[in-house]
Coordinates of C-alpha atoms and ligand atoms in Angstrom, one line a residue:
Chain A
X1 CA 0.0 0.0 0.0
X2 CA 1.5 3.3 -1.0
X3 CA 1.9 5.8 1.6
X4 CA 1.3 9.1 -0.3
X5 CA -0.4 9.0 -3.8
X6 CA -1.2 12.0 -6.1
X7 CA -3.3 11.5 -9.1
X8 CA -3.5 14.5 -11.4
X9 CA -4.7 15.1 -14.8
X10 CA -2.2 15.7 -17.7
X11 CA -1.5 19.2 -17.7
X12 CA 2.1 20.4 -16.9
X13 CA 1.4 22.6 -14.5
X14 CA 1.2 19.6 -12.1
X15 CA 4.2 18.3 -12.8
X16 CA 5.5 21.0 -11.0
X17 CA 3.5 19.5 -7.7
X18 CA 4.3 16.4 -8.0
X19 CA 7.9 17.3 -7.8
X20 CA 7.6 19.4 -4.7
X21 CA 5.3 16.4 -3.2
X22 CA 8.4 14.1 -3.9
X23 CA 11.0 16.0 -2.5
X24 CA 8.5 16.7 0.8
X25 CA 8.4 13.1 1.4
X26 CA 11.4 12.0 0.1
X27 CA 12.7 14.0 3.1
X28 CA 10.9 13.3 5.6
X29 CA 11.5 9.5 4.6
X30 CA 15.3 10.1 5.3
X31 CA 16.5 10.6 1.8
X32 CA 20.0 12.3 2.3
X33 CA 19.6 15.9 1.3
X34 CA 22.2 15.3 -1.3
X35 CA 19.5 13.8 -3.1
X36 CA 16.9 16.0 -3.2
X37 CA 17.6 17.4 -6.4
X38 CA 17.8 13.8 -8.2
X39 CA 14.7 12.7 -6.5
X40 CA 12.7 15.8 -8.0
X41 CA 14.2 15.6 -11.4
X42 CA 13.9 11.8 -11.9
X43 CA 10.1 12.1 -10.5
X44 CA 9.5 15.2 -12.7
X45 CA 11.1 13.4 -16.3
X46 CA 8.9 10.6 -15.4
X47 CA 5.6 12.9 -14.8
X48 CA 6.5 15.3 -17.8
X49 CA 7.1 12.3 -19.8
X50 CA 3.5 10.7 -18.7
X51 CA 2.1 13.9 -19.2
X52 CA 3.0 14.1 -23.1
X53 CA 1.4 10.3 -23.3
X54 CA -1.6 11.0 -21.8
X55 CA -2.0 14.3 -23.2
X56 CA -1.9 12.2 -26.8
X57 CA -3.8 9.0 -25.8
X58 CA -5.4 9.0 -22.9
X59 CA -6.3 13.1 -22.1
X60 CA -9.2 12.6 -19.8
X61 CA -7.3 10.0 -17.4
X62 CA -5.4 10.5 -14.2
X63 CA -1.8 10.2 -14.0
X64 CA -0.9 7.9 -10.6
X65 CA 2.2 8.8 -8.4
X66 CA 3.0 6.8 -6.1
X67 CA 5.6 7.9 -2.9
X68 CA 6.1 5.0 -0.4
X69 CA 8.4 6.3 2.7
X70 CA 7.3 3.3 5.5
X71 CA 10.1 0.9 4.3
X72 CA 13.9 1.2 4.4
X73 CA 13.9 2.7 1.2
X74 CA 12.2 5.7 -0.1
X75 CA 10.1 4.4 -3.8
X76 CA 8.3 6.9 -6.6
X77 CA 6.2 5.0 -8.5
X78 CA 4.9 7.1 -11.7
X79 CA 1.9 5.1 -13.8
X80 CA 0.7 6.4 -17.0
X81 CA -2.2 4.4 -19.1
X82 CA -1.0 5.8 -22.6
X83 CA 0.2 2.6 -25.1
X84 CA 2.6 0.6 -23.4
X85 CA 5.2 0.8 -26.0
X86 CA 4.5 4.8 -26.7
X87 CA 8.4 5.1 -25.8
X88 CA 9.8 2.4 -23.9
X89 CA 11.7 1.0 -27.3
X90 CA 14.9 3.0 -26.5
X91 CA 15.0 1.3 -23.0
X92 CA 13.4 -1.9 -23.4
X93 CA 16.2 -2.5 -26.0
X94 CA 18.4 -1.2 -23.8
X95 CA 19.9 1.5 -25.3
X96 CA 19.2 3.9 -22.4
X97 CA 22.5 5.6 -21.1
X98 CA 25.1 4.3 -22.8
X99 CA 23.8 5.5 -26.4
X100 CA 22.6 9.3 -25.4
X101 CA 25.0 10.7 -26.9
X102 CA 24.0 9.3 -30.2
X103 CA 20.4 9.6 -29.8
X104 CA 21.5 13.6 -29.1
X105 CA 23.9 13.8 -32.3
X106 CA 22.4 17.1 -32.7
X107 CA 22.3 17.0 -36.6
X108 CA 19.7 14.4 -36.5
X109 CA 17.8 15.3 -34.3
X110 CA 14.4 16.4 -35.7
X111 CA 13.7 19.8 -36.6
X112 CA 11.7 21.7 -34.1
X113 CA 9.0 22.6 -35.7
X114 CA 6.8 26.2 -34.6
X115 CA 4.2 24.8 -33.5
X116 CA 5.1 21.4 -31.8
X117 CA 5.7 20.9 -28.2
X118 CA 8.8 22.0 -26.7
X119 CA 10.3 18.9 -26.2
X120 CA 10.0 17.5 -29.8
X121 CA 13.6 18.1 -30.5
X122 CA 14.6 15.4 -27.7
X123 CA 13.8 11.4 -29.5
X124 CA 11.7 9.5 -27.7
X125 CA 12.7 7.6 -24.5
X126 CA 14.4 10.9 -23.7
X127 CA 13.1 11.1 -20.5
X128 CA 13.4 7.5 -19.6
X129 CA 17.2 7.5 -20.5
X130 CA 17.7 10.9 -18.6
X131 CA 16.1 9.2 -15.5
X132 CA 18.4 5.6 -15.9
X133 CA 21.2 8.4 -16.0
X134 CA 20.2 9.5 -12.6
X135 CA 18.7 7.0 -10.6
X136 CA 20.9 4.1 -10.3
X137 CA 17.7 1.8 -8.9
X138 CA 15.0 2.1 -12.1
X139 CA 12.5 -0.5 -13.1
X140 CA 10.0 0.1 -16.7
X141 CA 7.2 -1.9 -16.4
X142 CA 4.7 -2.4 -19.0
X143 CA 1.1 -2.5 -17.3
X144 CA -2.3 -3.1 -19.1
X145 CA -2.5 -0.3 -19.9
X146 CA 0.2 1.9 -19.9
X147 CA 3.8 1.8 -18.4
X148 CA 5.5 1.8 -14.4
X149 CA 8.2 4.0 -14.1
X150 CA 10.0 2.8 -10.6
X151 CA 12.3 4.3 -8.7
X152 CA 13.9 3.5 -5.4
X153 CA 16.5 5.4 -3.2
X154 CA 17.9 4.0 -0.3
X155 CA 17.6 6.1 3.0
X156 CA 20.7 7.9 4.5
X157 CA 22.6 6.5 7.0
X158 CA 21.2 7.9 10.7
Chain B
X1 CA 9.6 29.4 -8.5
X2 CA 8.9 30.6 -12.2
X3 CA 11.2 31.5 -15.1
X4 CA 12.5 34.7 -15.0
X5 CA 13.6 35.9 -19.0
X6 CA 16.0 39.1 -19.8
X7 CA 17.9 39.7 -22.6
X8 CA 20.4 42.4 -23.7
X9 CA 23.1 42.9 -26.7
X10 CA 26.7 42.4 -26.2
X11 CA 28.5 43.5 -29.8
X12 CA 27.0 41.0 -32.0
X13 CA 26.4 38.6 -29.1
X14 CA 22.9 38.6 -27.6
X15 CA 22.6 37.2 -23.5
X16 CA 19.8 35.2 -22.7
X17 CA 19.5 35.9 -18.8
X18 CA 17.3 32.7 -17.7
X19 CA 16.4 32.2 -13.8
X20 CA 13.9 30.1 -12.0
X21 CA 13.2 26.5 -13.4
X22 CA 12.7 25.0 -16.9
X23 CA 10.5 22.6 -17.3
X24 CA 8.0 21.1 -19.0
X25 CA 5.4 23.8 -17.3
X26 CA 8.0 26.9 -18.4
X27 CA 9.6 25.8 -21.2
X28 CA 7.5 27.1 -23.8
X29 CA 8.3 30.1 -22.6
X30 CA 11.8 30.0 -23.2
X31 CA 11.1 28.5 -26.4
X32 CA 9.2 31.5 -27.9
X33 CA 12.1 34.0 -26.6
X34 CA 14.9 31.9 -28.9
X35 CA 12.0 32.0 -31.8
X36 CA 11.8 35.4 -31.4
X37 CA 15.7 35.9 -30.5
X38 CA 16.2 34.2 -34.6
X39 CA 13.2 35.8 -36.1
X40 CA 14.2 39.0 -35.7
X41 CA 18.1 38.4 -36.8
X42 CA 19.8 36.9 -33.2
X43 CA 21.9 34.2 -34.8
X44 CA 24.9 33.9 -32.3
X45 CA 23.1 33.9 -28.5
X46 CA 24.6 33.1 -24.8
X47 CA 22.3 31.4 -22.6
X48 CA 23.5 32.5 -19.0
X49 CA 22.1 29.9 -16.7
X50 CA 23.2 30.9 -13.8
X51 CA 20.4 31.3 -12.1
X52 CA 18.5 28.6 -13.1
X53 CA 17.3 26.4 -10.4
X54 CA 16.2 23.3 -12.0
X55 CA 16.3 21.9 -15.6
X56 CA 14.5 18.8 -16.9
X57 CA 14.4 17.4 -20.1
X58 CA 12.1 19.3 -21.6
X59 CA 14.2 21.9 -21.2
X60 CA 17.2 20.5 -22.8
X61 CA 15.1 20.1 -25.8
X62 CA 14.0 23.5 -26.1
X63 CA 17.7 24.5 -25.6
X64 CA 18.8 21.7 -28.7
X65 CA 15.8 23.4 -30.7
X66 CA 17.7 26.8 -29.8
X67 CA 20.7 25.3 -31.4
X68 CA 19.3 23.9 -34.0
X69 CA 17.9 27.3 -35.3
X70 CA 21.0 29.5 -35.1
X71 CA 23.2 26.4 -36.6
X72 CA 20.6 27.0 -39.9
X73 CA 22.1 30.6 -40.0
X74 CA 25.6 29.5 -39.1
X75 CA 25.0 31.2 -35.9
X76 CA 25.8 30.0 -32.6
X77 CA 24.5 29.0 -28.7
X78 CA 26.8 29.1 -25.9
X79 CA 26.0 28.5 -22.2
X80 CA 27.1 30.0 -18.7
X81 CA 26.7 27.7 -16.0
X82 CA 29.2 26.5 -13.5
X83 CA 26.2 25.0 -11.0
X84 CA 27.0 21.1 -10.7
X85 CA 23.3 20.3 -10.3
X86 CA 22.8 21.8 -13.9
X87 CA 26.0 20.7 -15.1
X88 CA 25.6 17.4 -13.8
X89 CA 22.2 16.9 -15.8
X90 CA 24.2 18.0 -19.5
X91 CA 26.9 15.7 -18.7
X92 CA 24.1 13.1 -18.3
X93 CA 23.1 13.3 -21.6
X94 CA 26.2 13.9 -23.4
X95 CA 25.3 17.1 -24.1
X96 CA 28.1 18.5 -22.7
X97 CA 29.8 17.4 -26.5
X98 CA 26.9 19.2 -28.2
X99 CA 27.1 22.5 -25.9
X100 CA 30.0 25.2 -25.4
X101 CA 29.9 25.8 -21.8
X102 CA 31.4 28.7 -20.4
X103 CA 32.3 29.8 -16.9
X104 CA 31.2 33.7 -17.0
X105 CA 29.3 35.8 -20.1
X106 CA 32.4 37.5 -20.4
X107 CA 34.3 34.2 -21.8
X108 CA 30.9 33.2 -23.7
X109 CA 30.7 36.3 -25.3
X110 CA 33.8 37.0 -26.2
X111 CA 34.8 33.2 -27.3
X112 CA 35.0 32.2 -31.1
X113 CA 35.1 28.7 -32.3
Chain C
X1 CA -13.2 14.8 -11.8
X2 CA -10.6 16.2 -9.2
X3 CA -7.8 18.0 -10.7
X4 CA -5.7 17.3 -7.9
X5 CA -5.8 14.1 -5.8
X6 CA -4.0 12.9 -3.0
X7 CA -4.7 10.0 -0.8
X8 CA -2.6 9.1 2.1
X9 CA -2.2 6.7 5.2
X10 CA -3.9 7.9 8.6
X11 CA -0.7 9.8 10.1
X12 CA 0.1 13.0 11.4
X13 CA 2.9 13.7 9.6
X14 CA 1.0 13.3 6.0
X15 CA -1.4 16.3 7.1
X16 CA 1.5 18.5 6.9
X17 CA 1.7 17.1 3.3
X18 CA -1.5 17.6 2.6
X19 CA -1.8 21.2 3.8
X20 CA 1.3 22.3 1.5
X21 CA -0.6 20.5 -1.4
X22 CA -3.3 22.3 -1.4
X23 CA -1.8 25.6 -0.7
X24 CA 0.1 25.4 -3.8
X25 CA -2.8 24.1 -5.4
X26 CA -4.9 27.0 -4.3
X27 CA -2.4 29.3 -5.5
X28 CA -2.2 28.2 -8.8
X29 CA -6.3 28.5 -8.5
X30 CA -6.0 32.0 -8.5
X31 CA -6.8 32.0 -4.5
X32 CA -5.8 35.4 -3.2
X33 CA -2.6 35.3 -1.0
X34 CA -4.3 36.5 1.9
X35 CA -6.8 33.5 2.1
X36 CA -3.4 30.9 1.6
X37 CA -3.2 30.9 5.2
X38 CA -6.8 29.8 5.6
X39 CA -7.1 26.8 3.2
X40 CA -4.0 25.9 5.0
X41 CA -5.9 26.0 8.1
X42 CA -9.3 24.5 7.2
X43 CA -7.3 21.9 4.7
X44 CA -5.6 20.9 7.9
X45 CA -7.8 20.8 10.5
X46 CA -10.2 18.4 7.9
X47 CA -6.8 16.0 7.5
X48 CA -5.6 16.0 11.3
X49 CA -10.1 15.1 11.7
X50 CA -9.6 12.3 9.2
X51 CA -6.8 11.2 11.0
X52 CA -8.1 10.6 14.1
X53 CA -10.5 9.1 12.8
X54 CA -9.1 6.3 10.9
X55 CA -7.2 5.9 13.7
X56 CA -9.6 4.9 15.5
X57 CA -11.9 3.2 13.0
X58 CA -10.3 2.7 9.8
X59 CA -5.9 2.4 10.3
X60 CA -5.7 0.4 7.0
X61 CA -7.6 2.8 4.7
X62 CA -6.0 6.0 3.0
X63 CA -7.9 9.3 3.3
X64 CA -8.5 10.8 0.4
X65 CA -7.9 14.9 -0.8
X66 CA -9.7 16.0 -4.2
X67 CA -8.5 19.2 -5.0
X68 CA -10.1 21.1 -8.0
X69 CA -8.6 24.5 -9.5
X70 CA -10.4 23.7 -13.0
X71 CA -13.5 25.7 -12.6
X72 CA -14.0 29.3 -11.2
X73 CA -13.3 28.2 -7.6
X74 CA -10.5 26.2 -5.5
X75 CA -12.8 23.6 -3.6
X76 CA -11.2 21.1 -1.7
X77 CA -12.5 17.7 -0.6
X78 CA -11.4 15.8 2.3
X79 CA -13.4 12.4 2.4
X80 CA -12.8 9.7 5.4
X81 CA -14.0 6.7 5.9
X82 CA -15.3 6.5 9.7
X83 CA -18.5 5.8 10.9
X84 CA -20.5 8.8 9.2
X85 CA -21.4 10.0 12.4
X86 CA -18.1 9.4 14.0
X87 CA -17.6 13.3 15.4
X88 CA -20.7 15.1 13.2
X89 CA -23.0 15.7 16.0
X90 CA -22.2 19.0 16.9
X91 CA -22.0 20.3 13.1
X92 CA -25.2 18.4 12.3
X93 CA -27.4 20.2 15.1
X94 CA -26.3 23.1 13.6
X95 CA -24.2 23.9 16.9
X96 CA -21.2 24.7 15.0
X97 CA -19.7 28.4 15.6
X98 CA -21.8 30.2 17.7
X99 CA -21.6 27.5 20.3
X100 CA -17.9 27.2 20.3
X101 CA -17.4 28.9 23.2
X102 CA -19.7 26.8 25.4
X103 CA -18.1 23.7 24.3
X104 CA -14.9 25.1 25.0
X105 CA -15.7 26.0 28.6
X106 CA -12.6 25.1 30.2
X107 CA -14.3 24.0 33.3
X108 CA -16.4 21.4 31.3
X109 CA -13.4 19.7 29.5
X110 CA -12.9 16.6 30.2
X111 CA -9.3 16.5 31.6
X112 CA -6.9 15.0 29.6
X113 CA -4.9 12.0 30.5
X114 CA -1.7 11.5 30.4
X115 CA -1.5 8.8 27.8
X116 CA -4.3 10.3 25.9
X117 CA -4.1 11.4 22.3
X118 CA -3.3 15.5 22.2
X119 CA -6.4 17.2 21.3
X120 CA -8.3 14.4 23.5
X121 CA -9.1 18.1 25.8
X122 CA -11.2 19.3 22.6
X123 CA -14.8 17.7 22.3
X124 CA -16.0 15.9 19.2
X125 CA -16.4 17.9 16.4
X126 CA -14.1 20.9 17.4
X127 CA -12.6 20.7 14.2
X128 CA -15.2 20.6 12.2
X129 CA -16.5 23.4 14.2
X130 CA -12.6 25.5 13.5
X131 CA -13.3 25.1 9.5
X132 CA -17.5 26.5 10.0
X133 CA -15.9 29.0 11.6
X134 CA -13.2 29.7 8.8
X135 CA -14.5 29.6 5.7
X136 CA -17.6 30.3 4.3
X137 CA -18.8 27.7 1.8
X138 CA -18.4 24.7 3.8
X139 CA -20.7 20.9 3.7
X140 CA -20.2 18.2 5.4
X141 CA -22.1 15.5 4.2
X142 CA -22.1 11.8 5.3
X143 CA -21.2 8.9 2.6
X144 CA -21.3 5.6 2.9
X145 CA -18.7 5.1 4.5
X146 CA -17.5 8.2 6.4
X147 CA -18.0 11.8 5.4
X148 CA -17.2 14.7 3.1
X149 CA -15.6 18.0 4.2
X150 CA -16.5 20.0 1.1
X151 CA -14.5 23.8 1.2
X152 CA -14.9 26.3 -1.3
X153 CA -12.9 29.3 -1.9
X154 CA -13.6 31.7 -4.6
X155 CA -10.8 32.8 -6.8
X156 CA -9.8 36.4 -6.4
X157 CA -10.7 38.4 -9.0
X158 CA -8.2 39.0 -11.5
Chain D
X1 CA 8.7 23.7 9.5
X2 CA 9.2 21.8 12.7
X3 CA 8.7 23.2 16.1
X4 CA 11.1 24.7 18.1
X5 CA 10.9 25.0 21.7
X6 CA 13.0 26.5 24.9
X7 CA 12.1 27.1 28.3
X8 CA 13.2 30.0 30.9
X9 CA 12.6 30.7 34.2
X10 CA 11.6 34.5 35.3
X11 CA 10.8 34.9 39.3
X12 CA 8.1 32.6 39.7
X13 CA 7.0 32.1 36.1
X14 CA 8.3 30.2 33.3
X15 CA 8.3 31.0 29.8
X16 CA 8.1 28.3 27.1
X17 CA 9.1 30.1 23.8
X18 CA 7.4 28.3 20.9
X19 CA 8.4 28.3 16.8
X20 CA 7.6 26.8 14.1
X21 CA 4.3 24.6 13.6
X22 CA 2.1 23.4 16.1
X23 CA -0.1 20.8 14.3
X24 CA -1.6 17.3 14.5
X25 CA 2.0 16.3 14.4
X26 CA 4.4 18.3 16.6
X27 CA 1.5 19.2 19.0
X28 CA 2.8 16.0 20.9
X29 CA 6.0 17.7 22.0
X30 CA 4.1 20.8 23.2
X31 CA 2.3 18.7 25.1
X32 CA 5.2 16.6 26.7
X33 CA 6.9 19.7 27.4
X34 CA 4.0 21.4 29.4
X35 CA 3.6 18.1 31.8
X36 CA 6.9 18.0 32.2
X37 CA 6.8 21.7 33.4
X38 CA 3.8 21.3 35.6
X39 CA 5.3 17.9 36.9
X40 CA 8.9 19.8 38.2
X41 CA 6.1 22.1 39.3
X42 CA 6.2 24.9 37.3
X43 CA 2.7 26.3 37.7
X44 CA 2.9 29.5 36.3
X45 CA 3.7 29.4 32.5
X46 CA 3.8 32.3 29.8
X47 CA 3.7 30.8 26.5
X48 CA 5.6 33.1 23.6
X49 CA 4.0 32.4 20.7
X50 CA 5.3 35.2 18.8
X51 CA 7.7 32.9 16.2
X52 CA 4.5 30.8 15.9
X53 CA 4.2 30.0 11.6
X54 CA 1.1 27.8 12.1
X55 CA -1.4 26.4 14.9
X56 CA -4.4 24.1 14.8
X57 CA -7.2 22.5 16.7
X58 CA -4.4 19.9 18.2
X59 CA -2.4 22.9 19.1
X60 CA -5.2 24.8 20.7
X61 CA -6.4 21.4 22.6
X62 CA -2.6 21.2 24.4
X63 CA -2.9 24.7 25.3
X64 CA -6.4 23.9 27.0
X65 CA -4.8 20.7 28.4
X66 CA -1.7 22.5 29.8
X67 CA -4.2 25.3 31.4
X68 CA -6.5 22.7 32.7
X69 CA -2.8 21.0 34.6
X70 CA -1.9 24.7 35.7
X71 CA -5.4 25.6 37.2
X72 CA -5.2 22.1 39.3
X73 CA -2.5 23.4 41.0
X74 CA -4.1 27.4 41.9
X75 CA -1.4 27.9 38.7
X76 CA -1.4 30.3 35.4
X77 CA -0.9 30.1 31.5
X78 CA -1.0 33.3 29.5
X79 CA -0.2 33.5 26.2
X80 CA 2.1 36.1 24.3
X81 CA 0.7 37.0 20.7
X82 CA 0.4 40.0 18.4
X83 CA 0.0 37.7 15.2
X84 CA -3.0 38.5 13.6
X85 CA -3.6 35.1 11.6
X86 CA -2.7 33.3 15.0
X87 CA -5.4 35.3 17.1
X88 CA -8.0 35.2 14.7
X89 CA -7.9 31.2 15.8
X90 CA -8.2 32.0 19.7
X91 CA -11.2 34.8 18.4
X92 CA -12.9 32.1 16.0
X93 CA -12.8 29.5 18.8
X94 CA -13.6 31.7 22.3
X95 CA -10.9 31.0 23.2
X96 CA -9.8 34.6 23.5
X97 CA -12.3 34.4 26.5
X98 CA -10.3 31.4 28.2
X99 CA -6.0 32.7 28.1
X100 CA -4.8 35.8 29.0
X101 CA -3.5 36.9 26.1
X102 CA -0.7 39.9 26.1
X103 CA 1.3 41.7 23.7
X104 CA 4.9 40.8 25.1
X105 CA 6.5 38.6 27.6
X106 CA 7.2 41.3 30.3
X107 CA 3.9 42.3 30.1
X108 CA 2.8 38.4 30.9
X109 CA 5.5 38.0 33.4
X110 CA 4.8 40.7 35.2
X111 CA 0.5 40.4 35.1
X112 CA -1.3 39.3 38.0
X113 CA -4.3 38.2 38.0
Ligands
LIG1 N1 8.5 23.2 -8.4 C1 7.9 23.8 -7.4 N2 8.4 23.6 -6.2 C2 7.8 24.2 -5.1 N3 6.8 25.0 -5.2 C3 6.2 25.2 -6.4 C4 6.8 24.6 -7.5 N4 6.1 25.0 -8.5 C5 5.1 25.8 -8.1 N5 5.2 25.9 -6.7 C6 4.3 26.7 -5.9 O1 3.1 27.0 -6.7 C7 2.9 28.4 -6.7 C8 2.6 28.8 -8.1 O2 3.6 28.4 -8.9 P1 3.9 29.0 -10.3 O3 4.0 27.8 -11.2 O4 5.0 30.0 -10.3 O5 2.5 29.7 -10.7 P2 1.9 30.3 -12.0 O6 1.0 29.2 -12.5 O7 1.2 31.5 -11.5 O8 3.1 30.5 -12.9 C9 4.1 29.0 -6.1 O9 3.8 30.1 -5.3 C10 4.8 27.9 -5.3 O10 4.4 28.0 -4.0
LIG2 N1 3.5 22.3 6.6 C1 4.5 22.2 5.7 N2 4.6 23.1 4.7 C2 5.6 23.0 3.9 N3 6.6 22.1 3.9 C3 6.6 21.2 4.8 C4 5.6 21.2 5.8 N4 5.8 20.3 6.6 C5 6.9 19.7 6.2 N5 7.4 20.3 5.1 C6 8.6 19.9 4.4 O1 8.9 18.6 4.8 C7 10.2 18.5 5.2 C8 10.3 17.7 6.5 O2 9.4 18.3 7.4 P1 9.4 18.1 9.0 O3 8.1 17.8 9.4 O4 10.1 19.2 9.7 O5 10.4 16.8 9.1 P2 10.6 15.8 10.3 O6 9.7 14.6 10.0 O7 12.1 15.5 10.1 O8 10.3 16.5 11.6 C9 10.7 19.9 5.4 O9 12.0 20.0 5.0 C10 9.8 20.7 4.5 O10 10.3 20.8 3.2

């Protein structure tokens, strides 16, 4: 059973409140301060990324956070219900990481156009990749429908 | 916090002062002041980032678009920053290869390829 | 639908959680600055009533906050999951405000014990009786199970 | 914010000086704090609750608890507050009727009843 879960719909102002909401309880489950910053941006790329989904398949549904701080460990669980493939390719094949800086050659990256969203320059599985950058515990999961984004950081020593 | 957006003209540089966050809520923003920055002739632009608080992906995409327009006029798109957080988050995604980044908008502005 | 959901396990430290959540919310409705402090207030005292009450009655189930900044007001929603007339008594006689200060005669309190819970010196229904007295568009209405703490705040005009 | 708490003794009275949040969740400290006061046999408190950010029904149920403890033993607890979004809680709730409340700690201190 989660501890704290936010459900919003899939506008990117919220994004912004999820992240706060993951940093609140990230610290008061003993994430080192040290942290803080990686636990907001890892929580955020997965919202923002959710957000684009469900803004393109499943607009009128609820994006699902999950923040769990009763273990050891402090867990952000992000749940979209878009296609469970929409970008998951550049992971699932495990690409991720290691191949950013080819995904970013900047000359083939598409052109932005004027009136496409503001990420469109970035390919897909952007966000995921940033977020296996970061987080050194990450799990993709495919649910019916939609995809898990799961994150886990360990508590500080006290 | 919210993004804060000032520019000004250094020779034939033009400084992008950006503070606050960008991300996916405030990165249109940012997005329409490099438009408008190329529209209206800006081809060689220095993003000064030091006061940016926090950068997500989204971000970084709106800053690749950035370079991707002023490359088309053989222009250029140099950043200040010297905070690890943001730093840290380029180096990530190897676009510390794709980005001159400069210590202070003195070096940026004055740098040549 | 809720713009803005979050649901959390009965403890103290969540209502803290909570009352952030929905004073960023409420900001972002377009709630004046000078009424923050009040939808942190009311927000809070409908959480900490929750609480106590699941405590009691429900420790397994998550209480729920719906907060909506889509229409022309901030209205936040605090539903528990107690027996519906767990603490209503006093709101549903219409007591509410203008008794207050006869339930809060000192002399009548019961006293409180040293092992007993911290607001055990307040009598049932002082909360609710805090957030009458607060804000002005308030319902409390009994489901099936628990009740709903429905608060409205108009946005200021802008 | 967490709360903050310290405690001094002036003649026979002793001031508790209060910050932060007193909520469903720190509330239990207040409380612990006040019988421990009233068990050393402190029975005339003076509670500053001028660094106050936030207080709620919990909080204002310890302070009624820690007056109902004083009064048992002939004691006192006044409160010191010039907050306007803190009084308007005591005035929406009586309470005003029930504490002393004064505008700074010598004027508490020095008040007889
Ligand atoms: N990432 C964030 N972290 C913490 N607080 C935030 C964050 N984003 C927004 N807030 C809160 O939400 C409020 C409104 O934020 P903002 O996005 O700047 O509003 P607007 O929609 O008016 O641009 C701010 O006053 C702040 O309290
Ligand atoms: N009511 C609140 N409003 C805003 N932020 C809060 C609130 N309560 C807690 N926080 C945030 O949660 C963090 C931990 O809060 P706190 O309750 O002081 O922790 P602890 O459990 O260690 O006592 C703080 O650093 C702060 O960012």
């Amino acid at each position: 059973m989660p501890t704290v879960e936010l459900r919003f719909s899939p506008l990117p102002a919220h994004v912004r409140t999820a992240r706060l909401l993951a940093a609140v309880v990230a610290r008061r489950a003993g994430v080192d301060e040290s942290l803080i910053d990686e636990v907001k941006l890892a929580v955020g790329e997965a919202c923002a990324r959710a957000v684009g989904i469900h803004q393109a398949y499943a607009p009128g549904d609820e994006i699902v956070v999950e923040l769990n701080d009763d273990g050891g460990a402090f867990v952000a669980c992000v749940r979209d219900r878009g296609p469970s493939d929409a970008d998951t390719a550049v992971e699932a094949t495990g690409a991720a990481v290691a191949d950013l800086p080819d995904l970013l050659d900047v000359d083939v990256l598409a052109d932005p156009g004027e009136s496409g969203d503001p990420g469109a320059a970035m390919p897909p599985g952007f966000g995921l990749a940033v977020i296996a950058g970061l987080v050194d515990d990450v799990e993709v999961t495919p649910a019916d429908p939609g995809t898990v984004v799961r994150m886990t950081w360990a508590p500080s020593a006290r | 916090m919210d993004l804060s957006l000032s520019t000004r003209t250094e020779g034939n540089r033009t400084v992008v002062v950006v503070g606050g966050e960008i991300d996916v809520y405030t990165a249109p923003k940012l997005r329409e002041q490099l438009i408008d920055l190329v529209s209206s002739g800006a081809y060689h632009l220095v993003v000064d980032m030091e006061s940016v608080d926090f950068l997500d992906s989204t971000g970084l995409g709106v800053l690749v678009g950035g370079l991707k327009r002023v490359r088309a006029h053989d222009g250029s798109l140099r950043l200040v920053c010297t905070q690890e957080r943001i730093l840290k988050i380029f180096r990530i995604t190897g676009l510390t290869k794709v980005f001159p980044i400069h210590a202070t908008v003195e070096e940026a502005v004055s740098a040549t390829d």
